[in-house]
Structures are given as C-alpha cells and as structure tokens.
C-alpha cells in the first residue's frame, strides 16, 4: 500500500444534482474540499459538484523546456559550425537562418515532450502500481462521489451522508483518492 | 443542469458500443480490405527493394530532373497531413460545438500521412542504408550533418511534427482508452490498461487533462505551419525558376490546408459509411467542412493567381519559359490542376445542396486531392525540366517503379487506417459524450432548439 493510500468512502449517483447534494453534505461534516472528488466518464465543470483547489502549474514547466529546447537547438547548430566548418557555396559558415529553424523546431519539440511528461506527472498517470479508488460503472452514466476520511467515526458519518443524498452502493475502501 | 441532457437520452453503454463498433466487430470485409491493402503495400516495398538493388536508374529521374515522383509524393502526403492535427487543434481551442466526431479521424490522418510522406525523402536518397548520416551524433567517421542543407531542416521539422502529432493523438485518446480498458477483456484489456496509464476520470484528472490538451493544441498549430513552410523552402531556397519565390511558404501552407481538409472529408465519409456512424457524423459536419474547403479553394486560387500574374506581367525570360511550358508540355497536368482545384470545387461548394450531400462531398474531396497531386507535380517537375540553360532541358515521365509507389503510398495510408480502426478508438468517444452531456433542449417560443452549455473564459478561477 502506497503512502498516499487512505480510507475512501465511495457512493454512486445517477445525476449531477444528487452528486452535488452529496458533496455539499460531505463538506458540512466537515471535510476539506481537497478530500472530496468525483469520478465520471465526462468532465464536469469545476464547481458543478466539487472544486479543485490545487493550482495547475505545469504549463510553467513546458515554458521552461521550450527554452531548454531552444538553447539545445542553437547550441547544436553553433557547435556544428565550430567543429565542422564546412564552406558551402560562398555562404557564411555560421549561417543564421538554419540556426533559427533548428532552434525553433527543437524548442517546439521539447515543449511538446514536456507537455506529455508534465501532464502525466500532474494528472498522476503511469503509476501502474498505485491503487486508486475507482468504479467502472461510471461508463454506464454513474457519477462516483469519493471522500478521503479518517477510519472510524468520520467514515461512518461520510457513508451516511452519501446514502442520505441518494447514493447507491456506498462502500469504504483503502486506496488513493 | 436540470433539463434532461442528450447523453441521458442516448444511454452511455449503447453509445460506447455504437462508437466502438470498429473495435468490437471484425467483418470479412475488414479482412479482405486489410489483405488487399497489405498485398499492395508489400508489392510497393518489393519494388523499393528492387530499386535499392539496382539503383535510381530504374526511375524516370535524369539530369536535370533529379526530383520526381518520390518528391511529389513527399510534398503531397506532408501536405495532406497538414490539416488533420491543425483542424483538430483549432476546433479544440475555439471549442467549436461540432468538433467532437471529426477530431480523432483527422488526427489519425495526420499521423498516417506523415508516416507515409516521411518515407519518400529516405527512399529518394539513393544509398538508403546511409540515411542515419543525417542524424547528428558523435562518430568516428568525422561526419556531421550540414545544417545549412534544407534536407536537414525537413528532417528536424517532420520529426517534430510527427512526434507532436502522435503525442496529440495519443493524449486525446487517453479517456477513450480508459473506457476501452473497462469494457475489454484478454489482451485488449492489457493493452488498453497500459495505454490508458491509470486514467480514471476524477475531477482533478479531468481539469489537468483539459489544460494539457489545450497546451498540446496551442503548441501543435505553429509546428504544423512551420513544417509546410520548411518543405516549401526545400524549393524556395534554390535559385531555380518558379521556386525562388517569397510567396512559396504561405502558398504551400494554404495548399496543404486545402488538401488536408479534403482528406479529412474523404476519411470522414469513409468512416461514416463503413462503421455506420450516420448518427454522429451528420450532414452538418460535412456542411461545415465544405465551407472550410470553399474558403481554402478561394485562398488557394488567390495565391496561385497572384504568383501567376507577377510572372505573366514581368515576363522574366527564365520564368516565362517555365510558365509557357504549362501551355505545351504540361498542359494536361495544368488543366487537371485548374479543373480539380478551382473550376469544379468553387461552384460546387457554393451550393448548399452539394455541401449537404455526403456522396457529393466525398467526390469533391477526391477531386481536390487529384488536383493537389497535379499541383505538386507541376511544382516539382517543370521547374527542373526548364531550368535556366535550354541546352539541358529534358522531359520527365514516371516509370512503373514510381507509379507503383503512388499506388503503394495510398494503400499503405489506407492500411494504417484500417489497422488503427481495429485496434484503437476511431471516434473521440469522451469528446462526443461531453458534447452530448452539455447539450439540452431549450424552448424558445414554440420552437425547441438544442443548446450547448459552455463555461465563459476564466470562469471558476
């Protein structure tokens, strides 16, 4: 079990309104916003059921890698001019237009790769061994409302709140939210 | 959302079955199509091996026409690849309501067209087995790529675009792969589990996923534009009549978008028919794509006329000889280009009846790509065949080897698409679901109209 694993209460809901009522009930227990989430087959607007309080910062990493790529591209071409000074048709050995093209393309390539890696890290993807809470019935149109709770009294109260809001098959399991 | 939304009406389970029909049902027709396409592709590969063994002399290439069908095919397929990712990215960023059924097919078209197109410069090399000389890595041969060669620019740009397009296609597919994982069994489940990378659809995952998707879309648009500009500079950087022109980069980009949109329409019409997606790929999608194609017909015509008029009026001898050859040696090719790229599509696409008829749109899209192939041939061959020195003027006609590459490239592209449709979700299921989820029927007076809910920019921050 990973360090991030916690006790999670899960309830399935048919409609967004019911899921919203369940999330409100969980907040009044009280549970912090960061400990409540939904799992759904379509993206729900932020605030429709829960809000995500964590800021999204990975685009800055993409911007940083854009510069890293640009420096690599410029470095590669400039290094080539220095180490392999080929004379071509009276052109200057250190020619600016090819440097611009290679710099631009490598900058974009680095940014695209960084988007994938940073996106994966930010979403928490490719952690195949992690045990995350999930219910495949979301593909039948259900919305799972999940709350990370302390085992015992708080878990019981959260389960009761989900049932009261109309949640079906409310259960408690260990896993990552 | 208190009204009954369109997703409820569809039923999510049934929706998945309908949209994943290509993965779930394997017909005899699929095996037949895959078999024929594989045979044609294998035959073209065989011809290539023959050319490798015997040399480029088996092609119609000669001095001074040293670029022929392989370079025409390279420019054609790279151009065709242009619009898939570009359209998808623009539609994603602008949140166009009708985008969802078009996205995946268009993105996949880009990747496969790039895979096919990228092969031709390598095939054209002559000593193909030395292709890795273009890759900059320390070696004992004291060889290093010459970055002042546009061939290197091509390699850098196409590698970036191919990588970006594959990432864009894959990232957009992750929620659909997660759905496929939860429906599949056996080896497919293992494959989808790996590719979905543990995506569940939690609120935080969706938010970050949308930010990353938008970022991909924003980044891929300038790359798409740069790739075809760089392909154009393969020509424009040379002091060859007809090529050395400042308009070449925007003209190539416009032509690429034009043929790419036509390619998207061809693929959409094909997918709709074969996988019975009539309910999702509707007349409205073809009408909208038809309007885009009409816009590009006009832009392409404007660029072509603008370039033509400059040469026509200034009459520089070397340029005028080239243009004159369009009326003699290359008249059939010129007429095919003019008819297929302008005279047929312009009036046809002005008619809403044509835009709203899927067979007609399929036909127009094919006609446009025939015209674009002729246009690529007119760019590559006549400029070399009618260079500055009349003593070296020569004609060019492709041999059976090069004609087999034309057939092989089409069949390879189709084969990749056929395999893709069997293995991976060919429709953007999660985008379609989201669109249906956000669509409700709203009453305005006595009329009921579908209404799509959308957040305002910056809402929720």
CSV table of C-alpha atoms in Angstrom, one decimal, chain A:
chain,number,residue,atom,x,y,z
A,1,UNK,CA,0.0,0.0,0.0
A,2,UNK,CA,1.5,3.4,-1.0
A,3,UNK,CA,2.0,6.3,1.4
A,4,UNK,CA,-0.8,8.2,-0.4
A,5,UNK,CA,-3.3,5.4,0.3
A,6,UNK,CA,-6.2,6.5,2.6
A,7,UNK,CA,-9.6,5.3,3.6
A,8,UNK,CA,-12.0,6.4,1.0
A,9,UNK,CA,-15.8,6.4,1.0
A,10,UNK,CA,-17.5,6.0,-2.4
A,11,UNK,CA,-21.1,6.4,-3.4
A,12,UNK,CA,-22.6,6.1,-6.9
A,13,UNK,CA,-25.1,8.7,-8.2
A,14,UNK,CA,-27.3,8.9,-11.3
A,15,UNK,CA,-27.5,12.6,-11.7
A,16,UNK,CA,-25.2,15.6,-11.2
A,17,UNK,CA,-27.7,17.3,-8.9
A,18,UNK,CA,-27.7,14.3,-6.5
A,19,UNK,CA,-23.9,14.1,-6.6
A,20,UNK,CA,-23.8,17.9,-5.9
A,21,UNK,CA,-26.0,17.4,-2.9
A,22,UNK,CA,-23.8,14.6,-1.6
A,23,UNK,CA,-20.7,16.7,-2.0
A,24,UNK,CA,-22.4,19.6,0.0
A,25,UNK,CA,-23.3,17.1,2.7
A,26,UNK,CA,-19.7,15.9,2.9
A,27,UNK,CA,-18.4,19.5,3.2
A,28,UNK,CA,-20.7,20.1,6.2
A,29,UNK,CA,-19.2,17.1,8.1
A,30,UNK,CA,-16.8,19.0,7.7
A,31,UNK,CA,-14.4,17.6,5.1
A,32,UNK,CA,-11.9,19.8,3.3
A,33,UNK,CA,-12.6,20.4,-0.4
A,34,UNK,CA,-9.3,18.7,-1.4
A,35,UNK,CA,-10.5,15.4,0.2
A,36,UNK,CA,-13.7,15.2,-1.9
A,37,UNK,CA,-13.7,14.4,-5.6
A,38,UNK,CA,-15.9,12.9,-8.3
A,39,UNK,CA,-15.1,10.2,-10.8
A,40,UNK,CA,-17.1,10.5,-14.0
A,41,UNK,CA,-16.9,9.4,-17.7
A,42,UNK,CA,-17.3,13.1,-18.8
A,43,UNK,CA,-15.6,16.2,-17.4
A,44,UNK,CA,-17.9,18.1,-15.0
A,45,UNK,CA,-17.5,21.9,-14.9
A,46,UNK,CA,-15.4,23.0,-11.9
A,47,UNK,CA,-17.8,23.7,-9.1
A,48,UNK,CA,-20.7,21.7,-10.5
A,49,UNK,CA,-20.2,19.0,-7.8
A,50,UNK,CA,-16.7,19.7,-6.4
A,51,UNK,CA,-14.0,22.2,-7.0
A,52,UNK,CA,-10.3,21.5,-7.4
A,53,UNK,CA,-8.4,23.9,-5.1
A,54,UNK,CA,-5.0,22.8,-6.3
A,55,UNK,CA,-3.4,25.3,-8.7
A,56,UNK,CA,-2.2,23.9,-12.1
A,57,UNK,CA,1.4,25.0,-12.6
A,58,UNK,CA,2.8,22.5,-15.1
A,59,UNK,CA,2.5,24.9,-18.1
A,60,UNK,CA,5.4,26.8,-16.5
A,61,UNK,CA,7.5,23.6,-16.8
A,62,UNK,CA,6.5,23.5,-20.5
A,63,UNK,CA,7.6,27.1,-21.0
A,64,UNK,CA,10.9,26.2,-19.3
A,65,UNK,CA,11.5,23.2,-21.5
A,66,UNK,CA,10.7,25.4,-24.5
A,67,UNK,CA,13.7,27.5,-23.6
A,68,UNK,CA,15.8,24.4,-22.9
A,69,UNK,CA,14.9,23.1,-26.4
A,70,UNK,CA,15.7,26.4,-28.0
A,71,UNK,CA,19.1,26.6,-26.3
A,72,UNK,CA,19.8,23.0,-27.4
A,73,UNK,CA,18.9,23.7,-31.0
A,74,UNK,CA,21.0,26.9,-31.1
A,75,UNK,CA,23.8,25.0,-29.3
A,76,UNK,CA,23.7,22.1,-31.8
A,77,UNK,CA,23.9,24.3,-34.9
A,78,UNK,CA,26.6,26.6,-33.4
A,79,UNK,CA,28.6,23.6,-32.2
A,80,UNK,CA,28.4,22.2,-35.8
A,81,UNK,CA,29.6,25.4,-37.3
A,82,UNK,CA,32.6,25.5,-34.9
A,83,UNK,CA,33.6,21.8,-35.1
A,84,UNK,CA,32.7,21.1,-38.7
A,85,UNK,CA,33.3,24.4,-40.5
A,86,UNK,CA,32.0,23.4,-44.0
A,87,UNK,CA,32.2,26.0,-46.7
A,88,UNK,CA,29.1,25.9,-48.9
A,89,UNK,CA,28.7,28.0,-52.0
A,90,UNK,CA,30.2,31.1,-50.6
A,91,UNK,CA,27.7,31.2,-47.7
A,92,UNK,CA,29.0,32.2,-44.2
A,93,UNK,CA,30.0,29.2,-42.1
A,94,UNK,CA,27.8,30.4,-39.2
A,95,UNK,CA,24.6,30.9,-41.1
A,96,UNK,CA,21.7,32.5,-39.1
A,97,UNK,CA,18.6,31.2,-41.0
A,98,UNK,CA,19.3,27.4,-40.4
A,99,UNK,CA,20.1,28.2,-36.8
A,100,UNK,CA,16.7,29.9,-36.4
A,101,UNK,CA,14.9,26.9,-38.0
A,102,UNK,CA,16.6,24.2,-36.0
A,103,UNK,CA,16.3,26.3,-32.8
A,104,UNK,CA,12.6,26.8,-33.3
A,105,UNK,CA,11.8,23.2,-34.1
A,106,UNK,CA,13.8,21.8,-31.2
A,107,UNK,CA,12.2,24.3,-28.9
A,108,UNK,CA,8.7,23.2,-30.0
A,109,UNK,CA,9.7,19.5,-29.8
A,110,UNK,CA,11.0,20.0,-26.2
A,111,UNK,CA,7.8,21.8,-25.3
A,112,UNK,CA,5.6,19.1,-26.7
A,113,UNK,CA,7.5,16.3,-24.9
A,114,UNK,CA,7.4,18.4,-21.7
A,115,UNK,CA,3.6,18.7,-22.1
A,116,UNK,CA,3.3,15.0,-22.1
A,117,UNK,CA,5.6,14.3,-19.2
A,118,UNK,CA,4.5,17.2,-17.1
A,119,UNK,CA,0.8,16.4,-17.9
A,120,UNK,CA,1.3,12.8,-16.9
A,121,UNK,CA,3.0,13.9,-13.7
A,122,UNK,CA,0.4,16.5,-12.9
A,123,UNK,CA,-2.5,14.1,-13.5
A,124,UNK,CA,-0.7,11.2,-11.8
A,125,UNK,CA,-0.7,8.9,-14.8
A,126,UNK,CA,1.5,5.9,-15.5
A,127,UNK,CA,1.7,5.0,-11.8
A,128,UNK,CA,0.7,1.4,-12.6
A,129,UNK,CA,1.3,0.0,-9.1
A,130,UNK,CA,-0.8,2.7,-7.3
A,131,UNK,CA,-4.1,1.5,-6.0
A,132,UNK,CA,-6.5,4.2,-6.9
A,133,UNK,CA,-10.2,4.1,-5.9
A,134,UNK,CA,-12.4,3.6,-9.0
A,135,UNK,CA,-15.7,2.2,-10.1
A,136,UNK,CA,-16.1,1.1,-13.8
A,137,UNK,CA,-19.9,1.8,-13.6
A,138,UNK,CA,-19.1,5.4,-14.4
A,139,UNK,CA,-19.2,4.2,-18.0
A,140,UNK,CA,-22.9,3.4,-17.5
A,141,UNK,CA,-23.6,7.0,-16.7
A,142,UNK,CA,-23.0,6.9,-12.9
A,143,UNK,CA,-21.0,9.6,-11.1
A,144,UNK,CA,-18.9,8.4,-8.2
A,145,UNK,CA,-18.5,10.8,-5.3
A,146,UNK,CA,-15.5,9.9,-3.2
A,147,UNK,CA,-14.2,11.3,0.0
A,148,UNK,CA,-10.9,10.6,1.9
A,149,UNK,CA,-11.8,10.2,5.5
A,150,UNK,CA,-10.4,9.0,8.8
A,151,UNK,CA,-11.3,5.4,9.6
A,152,UNK,CA,-14.0,5.0,12.2
A,153,UNK,CA,-16.5,7.7,13.2
A,154,UNK,CA,-15.8,10.0,10.3
A,155,UNK,CA,-16.0,7.2,7.7
A,156,UNK,CA,-19.4,6.2,9.1
A,157,UNK,CA,-20.7,9.7,9.0
A,158,UNK,CA,-19.5,10.3,5.4
A,159,UNK,CA,-21.1,7.0,4.3
A,160,UNK,CA,-24.4,8.0,6.0
A,161,UNK,CA,-24.2,11.4,4.2
A,162,UNK,CA,-23.7,9.8,0.8
A,163,UNK,CA,-26.6,7.4,1.4
A,164,UNK,CA,-28.9,10.2,2.6
A,165,UNK,CA,-28.1,12.1,-0.6
A,166,UNK,CA,-29.3,9.2,-2.7
A,167,UNK,CA,-26.0,7.3,-3.2
A,168,UNK,CA,-26.2,3.7,-4.3
A,169,UNK,CA,-23.8,1.0,-3.1
A,170,UNK,CA,-21.9,3.2,-0.7
A,171,UNK,CA,-18.8,1.5,0.3
A,172,UNK,CA,-15.5,2.1,2.0
A,173,UNK,CA,-12.1,1.0,0.7
A,174,UNK,CA,-8.4,1.7,1.0
A,175,UNK,CA,-6.8,3.5,-1.9
A,176,UNK,CA,-5.7,6.8,-3.4
A,177,UNK,CA,-8.3,9.4,-4.0
